[in-house]
PDB file of C-alpha atoms in Angstrom:
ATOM      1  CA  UNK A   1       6.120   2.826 -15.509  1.00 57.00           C
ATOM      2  CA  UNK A   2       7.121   5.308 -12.622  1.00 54.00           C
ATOM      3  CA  UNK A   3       4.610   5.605  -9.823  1.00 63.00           C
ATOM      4  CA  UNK A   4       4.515   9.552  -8.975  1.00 59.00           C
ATOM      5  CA  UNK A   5       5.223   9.116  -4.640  1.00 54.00           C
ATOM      6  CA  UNK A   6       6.453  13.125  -4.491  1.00 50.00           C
ATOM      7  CA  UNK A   7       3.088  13.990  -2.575  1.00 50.00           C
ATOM      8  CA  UNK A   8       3.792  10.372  -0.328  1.00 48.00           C
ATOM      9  CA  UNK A   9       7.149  10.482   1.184  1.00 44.00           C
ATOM     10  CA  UNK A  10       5.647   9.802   4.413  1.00 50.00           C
ATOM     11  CA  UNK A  11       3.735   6.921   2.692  1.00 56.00           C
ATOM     12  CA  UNK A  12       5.934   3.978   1.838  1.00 75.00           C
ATOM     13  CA  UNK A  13       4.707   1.060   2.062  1.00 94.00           C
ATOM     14  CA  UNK A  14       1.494  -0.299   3.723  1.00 97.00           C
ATOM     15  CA  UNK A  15       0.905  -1.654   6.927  1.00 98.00           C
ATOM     16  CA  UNK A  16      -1.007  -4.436   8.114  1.00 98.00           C
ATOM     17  CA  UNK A  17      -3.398  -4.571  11.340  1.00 98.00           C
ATOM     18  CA  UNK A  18      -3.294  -7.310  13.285  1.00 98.00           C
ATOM     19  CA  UNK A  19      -5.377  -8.524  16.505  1.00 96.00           C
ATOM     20  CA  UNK A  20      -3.814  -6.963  19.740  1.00 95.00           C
ATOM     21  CA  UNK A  21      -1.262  -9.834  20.598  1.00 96.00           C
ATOM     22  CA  UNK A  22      -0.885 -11.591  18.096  1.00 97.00           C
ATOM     23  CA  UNK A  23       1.754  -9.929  15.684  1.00 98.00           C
ATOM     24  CA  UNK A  24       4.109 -12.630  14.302  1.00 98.00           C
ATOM     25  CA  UNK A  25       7.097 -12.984  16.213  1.00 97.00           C
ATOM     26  CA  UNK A  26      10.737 -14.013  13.778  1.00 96.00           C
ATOM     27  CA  UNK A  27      10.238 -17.704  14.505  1.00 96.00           C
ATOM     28  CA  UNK A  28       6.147 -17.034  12.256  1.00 98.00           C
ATOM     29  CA  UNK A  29       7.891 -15.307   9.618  1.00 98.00           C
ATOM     30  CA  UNK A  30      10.671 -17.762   9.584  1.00 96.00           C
ATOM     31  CA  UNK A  31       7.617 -20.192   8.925  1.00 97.00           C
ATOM     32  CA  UNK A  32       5.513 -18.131   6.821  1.00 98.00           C
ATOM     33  CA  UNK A  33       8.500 -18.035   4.479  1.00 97.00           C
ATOM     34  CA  UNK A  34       9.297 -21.787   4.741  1.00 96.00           C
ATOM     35  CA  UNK A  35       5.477 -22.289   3.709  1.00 94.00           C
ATOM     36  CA  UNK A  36       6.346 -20.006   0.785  1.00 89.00           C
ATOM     37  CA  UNK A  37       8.231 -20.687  -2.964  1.00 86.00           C
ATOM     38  CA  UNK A  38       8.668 -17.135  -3.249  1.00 90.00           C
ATOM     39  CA  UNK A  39       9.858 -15.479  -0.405  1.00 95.00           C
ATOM     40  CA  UNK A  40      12.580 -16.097   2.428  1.00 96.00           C
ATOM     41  CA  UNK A  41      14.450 -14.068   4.934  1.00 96.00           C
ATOM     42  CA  UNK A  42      17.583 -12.272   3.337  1.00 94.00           C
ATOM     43  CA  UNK A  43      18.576 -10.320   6.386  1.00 92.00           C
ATOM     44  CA  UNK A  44      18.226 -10.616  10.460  1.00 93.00           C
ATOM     45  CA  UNK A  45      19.160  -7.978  12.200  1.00 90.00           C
ATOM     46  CA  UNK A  46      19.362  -9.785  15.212  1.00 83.00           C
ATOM     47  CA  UNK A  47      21.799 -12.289  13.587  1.00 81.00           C
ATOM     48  CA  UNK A  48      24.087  -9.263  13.026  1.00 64.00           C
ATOM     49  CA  UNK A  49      27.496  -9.249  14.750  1.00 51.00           C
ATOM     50  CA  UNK A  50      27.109  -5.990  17.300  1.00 48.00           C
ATOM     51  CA  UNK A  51      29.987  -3.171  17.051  1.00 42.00           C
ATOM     52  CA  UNK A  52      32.779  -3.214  19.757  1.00 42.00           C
ATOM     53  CA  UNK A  53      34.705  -0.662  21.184  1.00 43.00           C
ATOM     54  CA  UNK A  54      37.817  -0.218  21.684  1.00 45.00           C
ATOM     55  CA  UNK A  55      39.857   1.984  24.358  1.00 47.00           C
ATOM     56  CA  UNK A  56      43.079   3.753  23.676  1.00 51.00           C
ATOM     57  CA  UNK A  57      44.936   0.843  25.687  1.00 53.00           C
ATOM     58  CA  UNK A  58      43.596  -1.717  23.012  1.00 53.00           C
ATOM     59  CA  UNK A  59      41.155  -2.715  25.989  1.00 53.00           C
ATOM     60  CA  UNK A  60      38.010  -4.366  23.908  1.00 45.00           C
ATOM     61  CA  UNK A  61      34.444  -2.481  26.067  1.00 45.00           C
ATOM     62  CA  UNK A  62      31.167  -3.658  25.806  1.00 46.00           C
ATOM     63  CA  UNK A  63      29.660  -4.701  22.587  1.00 43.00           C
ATOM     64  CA  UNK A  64      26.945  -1.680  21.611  1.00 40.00           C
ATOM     65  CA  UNK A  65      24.117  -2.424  19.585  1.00 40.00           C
ATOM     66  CA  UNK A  66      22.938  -0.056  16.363  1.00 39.00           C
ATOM     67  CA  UNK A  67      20.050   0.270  14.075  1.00 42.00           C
ATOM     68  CA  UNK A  68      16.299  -0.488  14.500  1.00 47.00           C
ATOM     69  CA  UNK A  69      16.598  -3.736  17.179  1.00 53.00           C
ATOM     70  CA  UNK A  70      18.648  -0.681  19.312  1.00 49.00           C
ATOM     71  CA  UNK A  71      15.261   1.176  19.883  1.00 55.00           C
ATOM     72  CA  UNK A  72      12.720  -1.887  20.379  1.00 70.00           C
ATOM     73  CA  UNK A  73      11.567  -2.860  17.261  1.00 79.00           C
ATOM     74  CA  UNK A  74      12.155  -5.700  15.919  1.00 94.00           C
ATOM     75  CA  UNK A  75      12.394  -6.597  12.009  1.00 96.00           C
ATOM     76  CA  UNK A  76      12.921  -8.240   8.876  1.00 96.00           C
ATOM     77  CA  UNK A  77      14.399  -7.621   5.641  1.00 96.00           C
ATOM     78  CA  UNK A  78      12.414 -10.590   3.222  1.00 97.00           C
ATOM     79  CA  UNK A  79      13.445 -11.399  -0.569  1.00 96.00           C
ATOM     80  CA  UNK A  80      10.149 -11.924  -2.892  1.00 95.00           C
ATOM     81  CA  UNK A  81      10.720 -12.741  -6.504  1.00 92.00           C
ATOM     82  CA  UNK A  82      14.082 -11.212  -6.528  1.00 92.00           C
ATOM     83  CA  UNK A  83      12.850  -8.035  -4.212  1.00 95.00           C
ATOM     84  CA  UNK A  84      13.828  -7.126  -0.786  1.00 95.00           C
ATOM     85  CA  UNK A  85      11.020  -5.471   1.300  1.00 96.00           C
ATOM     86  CA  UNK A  86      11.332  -4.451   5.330  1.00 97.00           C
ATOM     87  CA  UNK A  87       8.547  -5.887   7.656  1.00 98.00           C
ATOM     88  CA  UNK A  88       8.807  -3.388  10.848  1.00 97.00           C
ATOM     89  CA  UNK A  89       6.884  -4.175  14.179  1.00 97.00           C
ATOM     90  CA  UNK A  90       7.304  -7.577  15.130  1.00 97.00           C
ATOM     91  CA  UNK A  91       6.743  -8.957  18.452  1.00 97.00           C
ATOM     92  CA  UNK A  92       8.023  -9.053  20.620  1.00 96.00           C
ATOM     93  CA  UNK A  93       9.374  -5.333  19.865  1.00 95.00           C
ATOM     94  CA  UNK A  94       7.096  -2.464  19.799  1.00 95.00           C
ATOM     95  CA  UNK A  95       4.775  -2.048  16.956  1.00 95.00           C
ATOM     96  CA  UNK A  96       4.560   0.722  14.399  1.00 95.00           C
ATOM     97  CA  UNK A  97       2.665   3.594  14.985  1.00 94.00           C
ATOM     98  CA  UNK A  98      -1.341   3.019  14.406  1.00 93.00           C
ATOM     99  CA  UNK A  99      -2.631   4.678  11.056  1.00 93.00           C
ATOM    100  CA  UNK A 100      -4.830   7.017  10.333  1.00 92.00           C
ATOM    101  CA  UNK A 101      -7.652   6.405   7.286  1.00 93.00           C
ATOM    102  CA  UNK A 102     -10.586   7.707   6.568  1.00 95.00           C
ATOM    103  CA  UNK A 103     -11.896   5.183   3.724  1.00 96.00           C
ATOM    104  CA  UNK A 104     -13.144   1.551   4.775  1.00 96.00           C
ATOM    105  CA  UNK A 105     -13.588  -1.250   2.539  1.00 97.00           C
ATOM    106  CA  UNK A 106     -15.498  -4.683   3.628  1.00 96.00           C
ATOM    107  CA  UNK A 107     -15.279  -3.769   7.782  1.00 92.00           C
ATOM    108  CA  UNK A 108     -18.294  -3.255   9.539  1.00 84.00           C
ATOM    109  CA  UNK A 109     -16.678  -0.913  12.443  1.00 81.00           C
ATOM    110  CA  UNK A 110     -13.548   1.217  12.461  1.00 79.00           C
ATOM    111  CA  UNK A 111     -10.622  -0.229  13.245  1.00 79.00           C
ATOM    112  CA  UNK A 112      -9.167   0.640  16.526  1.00 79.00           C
ATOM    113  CA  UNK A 113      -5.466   0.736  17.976  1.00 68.00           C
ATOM    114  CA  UNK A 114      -6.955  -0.372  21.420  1.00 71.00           C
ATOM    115  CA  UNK A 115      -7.975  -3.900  19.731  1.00 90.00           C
ATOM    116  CA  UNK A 116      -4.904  -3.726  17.053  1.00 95.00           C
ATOM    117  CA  UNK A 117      -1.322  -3.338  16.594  1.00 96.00           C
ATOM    118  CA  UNK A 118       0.615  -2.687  13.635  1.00 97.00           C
ATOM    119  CA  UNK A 119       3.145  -3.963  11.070  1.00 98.00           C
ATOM    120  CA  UNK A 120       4.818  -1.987   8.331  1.00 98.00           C
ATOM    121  CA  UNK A 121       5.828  -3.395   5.238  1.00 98.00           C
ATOM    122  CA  UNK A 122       7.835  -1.457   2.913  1.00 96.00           C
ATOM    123  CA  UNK A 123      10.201  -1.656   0.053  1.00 95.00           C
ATOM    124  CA  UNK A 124      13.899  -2.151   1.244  1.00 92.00           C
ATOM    125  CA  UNK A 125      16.746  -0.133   0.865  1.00 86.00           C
ATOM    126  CA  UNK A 126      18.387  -2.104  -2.010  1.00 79.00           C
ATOM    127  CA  UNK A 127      15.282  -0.544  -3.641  1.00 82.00           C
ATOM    128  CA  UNK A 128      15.950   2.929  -3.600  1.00 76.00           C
ATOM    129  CA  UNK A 129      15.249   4.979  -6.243  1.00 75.00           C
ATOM    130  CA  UNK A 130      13.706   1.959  -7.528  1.00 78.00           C
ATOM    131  CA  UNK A 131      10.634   2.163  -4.958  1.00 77.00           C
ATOM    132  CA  UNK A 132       8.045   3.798  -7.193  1.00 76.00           C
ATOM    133  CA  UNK A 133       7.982   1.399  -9.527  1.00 90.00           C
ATOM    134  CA  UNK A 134       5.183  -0.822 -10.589  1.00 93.00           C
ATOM    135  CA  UNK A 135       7.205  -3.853 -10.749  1.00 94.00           C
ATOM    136  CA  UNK A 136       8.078  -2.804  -7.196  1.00 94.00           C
ATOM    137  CA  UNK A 137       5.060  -1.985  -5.849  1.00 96.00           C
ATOM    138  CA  UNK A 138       3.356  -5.300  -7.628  1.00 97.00           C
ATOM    139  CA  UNK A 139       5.584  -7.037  -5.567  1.00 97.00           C
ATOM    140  CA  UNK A 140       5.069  -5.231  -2.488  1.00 97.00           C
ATOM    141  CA  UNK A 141       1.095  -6.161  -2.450  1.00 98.00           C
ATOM    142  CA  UNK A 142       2.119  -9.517  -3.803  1.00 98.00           C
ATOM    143  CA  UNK A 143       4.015 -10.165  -0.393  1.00 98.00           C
ATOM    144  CA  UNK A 144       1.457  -8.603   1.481  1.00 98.00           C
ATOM    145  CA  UNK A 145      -1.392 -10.811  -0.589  1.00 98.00           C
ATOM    146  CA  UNK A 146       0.840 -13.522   1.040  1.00 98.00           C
ATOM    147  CA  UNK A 147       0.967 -12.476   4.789  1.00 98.00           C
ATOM    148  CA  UNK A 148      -2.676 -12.162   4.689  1.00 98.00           C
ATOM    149  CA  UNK A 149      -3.277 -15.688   2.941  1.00 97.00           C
ATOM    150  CA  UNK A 150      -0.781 -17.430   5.735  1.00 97.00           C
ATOM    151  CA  UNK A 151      -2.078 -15.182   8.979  1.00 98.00           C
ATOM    152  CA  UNK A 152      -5.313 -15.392   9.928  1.00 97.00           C
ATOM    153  CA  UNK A 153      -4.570 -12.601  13.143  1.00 97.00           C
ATOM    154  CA  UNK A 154      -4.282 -10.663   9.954  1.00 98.00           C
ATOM    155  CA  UNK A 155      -7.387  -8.412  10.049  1.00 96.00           C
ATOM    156  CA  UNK A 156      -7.172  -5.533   7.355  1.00 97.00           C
ATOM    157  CA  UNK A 157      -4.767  -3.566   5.158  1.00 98.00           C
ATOM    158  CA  UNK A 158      -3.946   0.020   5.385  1.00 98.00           C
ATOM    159  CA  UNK A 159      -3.061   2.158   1.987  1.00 98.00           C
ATOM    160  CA  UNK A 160      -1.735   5.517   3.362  1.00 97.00           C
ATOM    161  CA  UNK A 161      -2.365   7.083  -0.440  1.00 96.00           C
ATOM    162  CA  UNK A 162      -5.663   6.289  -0.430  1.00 98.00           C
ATOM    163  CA  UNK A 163      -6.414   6.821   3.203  1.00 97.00           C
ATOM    164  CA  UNK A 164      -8.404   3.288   2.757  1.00 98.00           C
ATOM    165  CA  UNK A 165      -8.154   0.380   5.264  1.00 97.00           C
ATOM    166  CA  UNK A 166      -9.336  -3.134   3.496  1.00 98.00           C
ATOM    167  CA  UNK A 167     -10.497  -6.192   5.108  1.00 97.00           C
ATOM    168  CA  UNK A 168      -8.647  -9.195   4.802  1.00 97.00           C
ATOM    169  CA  UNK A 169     -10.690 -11.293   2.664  1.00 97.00           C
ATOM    170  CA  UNK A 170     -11.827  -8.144  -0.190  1.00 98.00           C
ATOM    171  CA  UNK A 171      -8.434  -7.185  -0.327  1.00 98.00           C
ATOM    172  CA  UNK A 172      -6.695 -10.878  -0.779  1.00 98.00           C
ATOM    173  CA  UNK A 173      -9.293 -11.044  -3.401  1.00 98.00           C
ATOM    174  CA  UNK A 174      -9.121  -7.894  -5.516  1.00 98.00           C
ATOM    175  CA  UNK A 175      -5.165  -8.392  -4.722  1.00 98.00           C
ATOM    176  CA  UNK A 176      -4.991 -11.489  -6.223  1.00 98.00           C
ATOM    177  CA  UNK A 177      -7.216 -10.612  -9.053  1.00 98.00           C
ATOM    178  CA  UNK A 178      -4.812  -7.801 -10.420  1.00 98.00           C
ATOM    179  CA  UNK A 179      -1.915 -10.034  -9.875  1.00 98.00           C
ATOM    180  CA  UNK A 180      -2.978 -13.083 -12.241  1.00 98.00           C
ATOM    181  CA  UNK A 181      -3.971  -9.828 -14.831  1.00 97.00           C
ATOM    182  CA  UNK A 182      -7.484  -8.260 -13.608  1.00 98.00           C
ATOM    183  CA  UNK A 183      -8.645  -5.143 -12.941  1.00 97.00           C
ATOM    184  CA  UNK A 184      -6.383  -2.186 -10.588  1.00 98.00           C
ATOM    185  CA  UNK A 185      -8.183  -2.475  -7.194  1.00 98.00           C
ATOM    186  CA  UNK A 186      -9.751   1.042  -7.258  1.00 98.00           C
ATOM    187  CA  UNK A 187     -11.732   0.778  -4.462  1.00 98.00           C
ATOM    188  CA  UNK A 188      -8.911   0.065  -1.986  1.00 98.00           C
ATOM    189  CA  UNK A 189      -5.281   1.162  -3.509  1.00 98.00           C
ATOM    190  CA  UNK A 190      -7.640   4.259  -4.456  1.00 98.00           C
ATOM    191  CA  UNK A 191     -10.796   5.463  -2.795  1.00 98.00           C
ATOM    192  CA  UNK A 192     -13.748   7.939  -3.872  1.00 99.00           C
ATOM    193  CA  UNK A 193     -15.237  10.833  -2.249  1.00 98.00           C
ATOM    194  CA  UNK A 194     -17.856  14.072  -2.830  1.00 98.00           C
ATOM    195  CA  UNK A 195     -16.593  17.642  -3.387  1.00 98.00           C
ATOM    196  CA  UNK A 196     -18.279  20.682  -2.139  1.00 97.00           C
ATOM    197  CA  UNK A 197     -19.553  20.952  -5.239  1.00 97.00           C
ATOM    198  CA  UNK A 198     -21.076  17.768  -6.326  1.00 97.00           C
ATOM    199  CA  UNK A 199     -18.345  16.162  -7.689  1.00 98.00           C
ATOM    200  CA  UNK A 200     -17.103  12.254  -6.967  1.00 99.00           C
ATOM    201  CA  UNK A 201     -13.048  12.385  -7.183  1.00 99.00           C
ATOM    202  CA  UNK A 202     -10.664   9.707  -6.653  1.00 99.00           C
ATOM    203  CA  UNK A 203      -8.250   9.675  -3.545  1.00 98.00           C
ATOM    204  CA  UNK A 204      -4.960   8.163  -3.961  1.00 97.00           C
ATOM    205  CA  UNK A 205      -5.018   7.847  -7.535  1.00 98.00           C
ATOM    206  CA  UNK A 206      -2.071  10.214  -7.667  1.00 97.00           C
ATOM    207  CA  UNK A 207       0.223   8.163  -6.269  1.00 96.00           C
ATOM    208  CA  UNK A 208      -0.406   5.915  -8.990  1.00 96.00           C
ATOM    209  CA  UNK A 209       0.102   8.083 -12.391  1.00 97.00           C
ATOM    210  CA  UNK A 210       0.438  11.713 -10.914  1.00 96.00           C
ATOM    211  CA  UNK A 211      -3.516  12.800 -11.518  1.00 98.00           C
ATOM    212  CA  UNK A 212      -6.603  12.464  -9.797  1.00 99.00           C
ATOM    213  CA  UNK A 213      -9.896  11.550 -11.613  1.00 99.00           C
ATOM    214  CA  UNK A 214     -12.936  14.072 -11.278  1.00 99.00           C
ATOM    215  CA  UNK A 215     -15.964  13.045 -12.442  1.00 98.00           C
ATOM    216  CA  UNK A 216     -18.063  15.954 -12.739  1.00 98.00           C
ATOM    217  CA  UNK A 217     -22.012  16.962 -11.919  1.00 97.00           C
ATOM    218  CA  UNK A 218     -24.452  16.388 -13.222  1.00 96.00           C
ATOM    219  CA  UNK A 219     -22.686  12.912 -14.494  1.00 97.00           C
ATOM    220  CA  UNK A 220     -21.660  12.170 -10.772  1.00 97.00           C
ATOM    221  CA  UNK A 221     -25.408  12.907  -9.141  1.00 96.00           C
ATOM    222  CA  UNK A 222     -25.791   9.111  -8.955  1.00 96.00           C
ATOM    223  CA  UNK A 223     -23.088   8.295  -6.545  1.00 96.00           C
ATOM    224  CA  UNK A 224     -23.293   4.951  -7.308  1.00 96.00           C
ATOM    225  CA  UNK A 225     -23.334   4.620 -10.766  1.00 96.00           C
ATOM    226  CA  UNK A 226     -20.253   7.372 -10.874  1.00 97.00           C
ATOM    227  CA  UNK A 227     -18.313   5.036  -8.639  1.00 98.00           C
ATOM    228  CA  UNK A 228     -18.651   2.363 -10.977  1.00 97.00           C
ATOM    229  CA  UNK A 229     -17.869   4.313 -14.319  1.00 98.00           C
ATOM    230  CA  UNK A 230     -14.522   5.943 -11.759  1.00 98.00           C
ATOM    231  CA  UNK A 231     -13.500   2.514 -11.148  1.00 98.00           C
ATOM    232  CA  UNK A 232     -13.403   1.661 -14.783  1.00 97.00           C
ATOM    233  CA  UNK A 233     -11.652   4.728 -15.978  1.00 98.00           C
ATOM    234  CA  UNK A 234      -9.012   4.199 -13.096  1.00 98.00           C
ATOM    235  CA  UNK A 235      -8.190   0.525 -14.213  1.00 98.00           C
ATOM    236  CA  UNK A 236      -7.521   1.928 -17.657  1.00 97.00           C
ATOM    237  CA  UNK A 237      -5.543   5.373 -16.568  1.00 98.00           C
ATOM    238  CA  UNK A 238      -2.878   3.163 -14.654  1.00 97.00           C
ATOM    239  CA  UNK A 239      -2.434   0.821 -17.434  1.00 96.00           C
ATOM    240  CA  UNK A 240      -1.881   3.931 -19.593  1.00 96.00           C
ATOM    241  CA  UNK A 241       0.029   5.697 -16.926  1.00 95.00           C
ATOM    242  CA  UNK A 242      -2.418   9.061 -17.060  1.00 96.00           C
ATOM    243  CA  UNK A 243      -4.055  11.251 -19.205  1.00 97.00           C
ATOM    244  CA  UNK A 244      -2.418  14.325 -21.187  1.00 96.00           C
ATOM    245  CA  UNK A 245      -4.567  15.105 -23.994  1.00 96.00           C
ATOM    246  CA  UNK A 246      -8.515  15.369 -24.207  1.00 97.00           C
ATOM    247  CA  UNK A 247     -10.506  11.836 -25.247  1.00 96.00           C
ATOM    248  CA  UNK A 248     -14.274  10.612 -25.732  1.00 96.00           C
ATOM    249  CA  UNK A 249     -14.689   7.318 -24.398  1.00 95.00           C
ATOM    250  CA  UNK A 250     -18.340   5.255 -24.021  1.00 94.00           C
ATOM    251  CA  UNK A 251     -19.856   5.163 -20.783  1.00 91.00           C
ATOM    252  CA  UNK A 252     -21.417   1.747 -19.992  1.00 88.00           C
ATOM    253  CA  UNK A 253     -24.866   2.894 -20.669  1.00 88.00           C
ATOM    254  CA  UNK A 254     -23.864   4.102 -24.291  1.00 91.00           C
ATOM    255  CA  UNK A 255     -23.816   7.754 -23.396  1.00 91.00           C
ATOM    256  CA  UNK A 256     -20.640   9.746 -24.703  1.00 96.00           C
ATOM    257  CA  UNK A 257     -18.043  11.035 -22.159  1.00 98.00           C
ATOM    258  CA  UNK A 258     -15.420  13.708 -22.615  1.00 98.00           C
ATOM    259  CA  UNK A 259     -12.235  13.235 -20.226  1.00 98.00           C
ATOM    260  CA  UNK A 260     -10.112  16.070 -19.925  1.00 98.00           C
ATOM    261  CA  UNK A 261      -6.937  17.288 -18.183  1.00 98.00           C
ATOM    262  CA  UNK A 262      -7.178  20.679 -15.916  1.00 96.00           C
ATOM    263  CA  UNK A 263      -5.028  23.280 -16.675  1.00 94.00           C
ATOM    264  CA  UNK A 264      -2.811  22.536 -13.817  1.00 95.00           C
ATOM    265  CA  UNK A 265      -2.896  18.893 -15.061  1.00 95.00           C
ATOM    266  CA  UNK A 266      -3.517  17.854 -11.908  1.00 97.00           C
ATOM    267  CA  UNK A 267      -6.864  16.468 -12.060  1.00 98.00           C
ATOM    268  CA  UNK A 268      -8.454  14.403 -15.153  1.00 98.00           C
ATOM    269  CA  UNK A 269     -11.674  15.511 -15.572  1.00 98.00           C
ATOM    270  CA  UNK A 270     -14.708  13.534 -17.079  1.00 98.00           C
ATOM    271  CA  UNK A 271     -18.067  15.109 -18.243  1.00 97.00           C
ATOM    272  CA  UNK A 272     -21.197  13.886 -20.808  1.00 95.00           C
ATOM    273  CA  UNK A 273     -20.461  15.773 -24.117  1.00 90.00           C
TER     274      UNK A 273
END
C-alpha cells in the first residue's frame, strides 16, 4: 500500500515537542539507541570528514564545513528495523521550527513554543520514493513510539496531516496498539471536525488512502456517536486502502449505512439508507 502524500509535501514526518531545554543532545540518542534492539545511529554528521580546499599553488586552505551542522542544527540519521529516518533539532543546535495544529488529543492546554522546542523526525533519504509507504511510515511512528517510551521531556506528538498534536501517554498507547495489530489511531494520525453544513469529516485521512470520510446529517447530529462510527470506518478504509465503489455496511446500533464516493472521488461519503 502507497500512502497518497501529493497534498503533504511540506508534511514529512512528525515532530516531537519537548520541554524548553531539554531536547536530547547526540550523547541521549547515542543512549536511547544503546537502550534499544532495534535502532542505532547509521550516520553522524558531525563524525564526517569536512571538505578542504585547495589553491592553485597546491596550498591546502581551511577545512569548510557543508550540510545541515553548517547552519546550526544538529542531527541524526538512525537505522530502525532495516529503515533510516532523520531526527533534526538536537541540542545543542537550533530546533525546528514550532508547528502549527489545530486538533488536540489528551492535553489540557495548547501547547506553546515559549515552554517547548522542537524535533523533527522524518524518513531519510535512502527512502525516497519509498517514503509513502506503510511499511515506512509504520516504522516511522514505531521509532517515534520509542523516543517517547525512553524520554520523559517528551511531552506530545505533532501529525502535520491531521493538524493533531497527541499527548505522550494516548499516543504511546494507541501507537503501540496498531503496531502489535489494533485499530489505525483515528483520533490522532486523523482528526474530526463540523462542516458548515452539519457534517463531521475526517482531517488527515487523505494522506492515508487519498479520500476523506464525510459522514453526513442527519446521521452526524450526534457528534459523538458520529465520531465513534468515523473512527470505525477509518480503521477499515486504511486496511482496504479507500473506497471506489458504493457499499452498505451495519452501523453499531443495527441501523443500515450507505458509503459512497463523490463524484470528484475525493470524499467518501456515509449516509442511513
Amino acid at each position: 500500500m502507497t500512502i497518497d502524500q501529493s497534498q503533504h509535501a511540506d508534511a514529512k514526518g512528525m515532530l516531537l515537542l519537548f520541554a524548553a531545554g531539554k531536547r536530547p543532545t547526540r550523547a541521549a540518542i547515542r543512549q536511547f539507541t544503546e537502550a534499544q534492539r532495534s535502532a542505532s545511529i547509521s550516520h553522524d554528521p558531525s563524525q564526517s570528514s569536512p571538505l578542504h580546499l585547495v589553491a592553485a599553488d597546491g596550498e591546502v586552505q581551511h577545512p569548510i564545513e557543508t550540510g545541515p551542522e553548517a547552519n546550526g542544527t544538529v542531527w541524526l540519521e538512525l537505522l530502525h528495523e532495516g529503515l533510516t529516518f532523520d531526527l533534526h533539532g538536537l541540542a545543542p543546535g537550533e530546533p525546528c521550527d514550532f508547528p502549527e495544529f489545530e486538533h488536540r488529543f489528551d492535553l489540557d492546554r495548547t501547547p506553546g513554543a515559549f515552554r517547548l522546542e522542537t524535533l523533527r523526525l522524518q524518513p531519510g533519504q535512502h527512502l525516497a520514493g519509498g517514503e509513502a509507504s506503510m511499511p515506512v511510515m509504520k516504522g516511522l511512528i514505531a521509532l517515534a513510539r520509542d523516543l517517547t517510551h525512553h524520554f520523559e521531556d517528551l511531552a506530545a506528538i505533532v501529525w502535520p496531516p491531521a493538524r493533531s498534536v497527541i499527548g505522550r501517554r494516548f499516543f504511546e498507547s494507541v501507537a503501540t496498539a496498531w503496531l502489535e495489530g489494533g485499530a489505525f489511531p483515528a483520533l490522532g494520525l486523523t482528526a474530526f471536525r463540523e462542516t458548515i453544513d452539519g457534517a463531521l469529516q475526517s482531517v488527515g485521512l487523505e494522506y492515508w488512502i487519498g479520500q476523506e470520510l464525510r459522514i453526513e446529517p442527519p446521521l452526524s447530529t450526534d457528534k459523538v456517536a458520529a465520531t465513534r462510527l468515523g473512527v470505525r470506518i477509518v480503521n477499515q478504509l486504511v486496511i482496504v486502502g479507500g473506497l471506489a465503489e458504493a457499499e452498505r455496511i451495519i452501523a453499531p446500533d443495527g441501523t443500515q449505512l450507505v458509503m459512497r464516493p463523490s463524484r470528484n472521488r475525493k470524499f467518501i461519503r456515509v449516509w442511513r439508507e
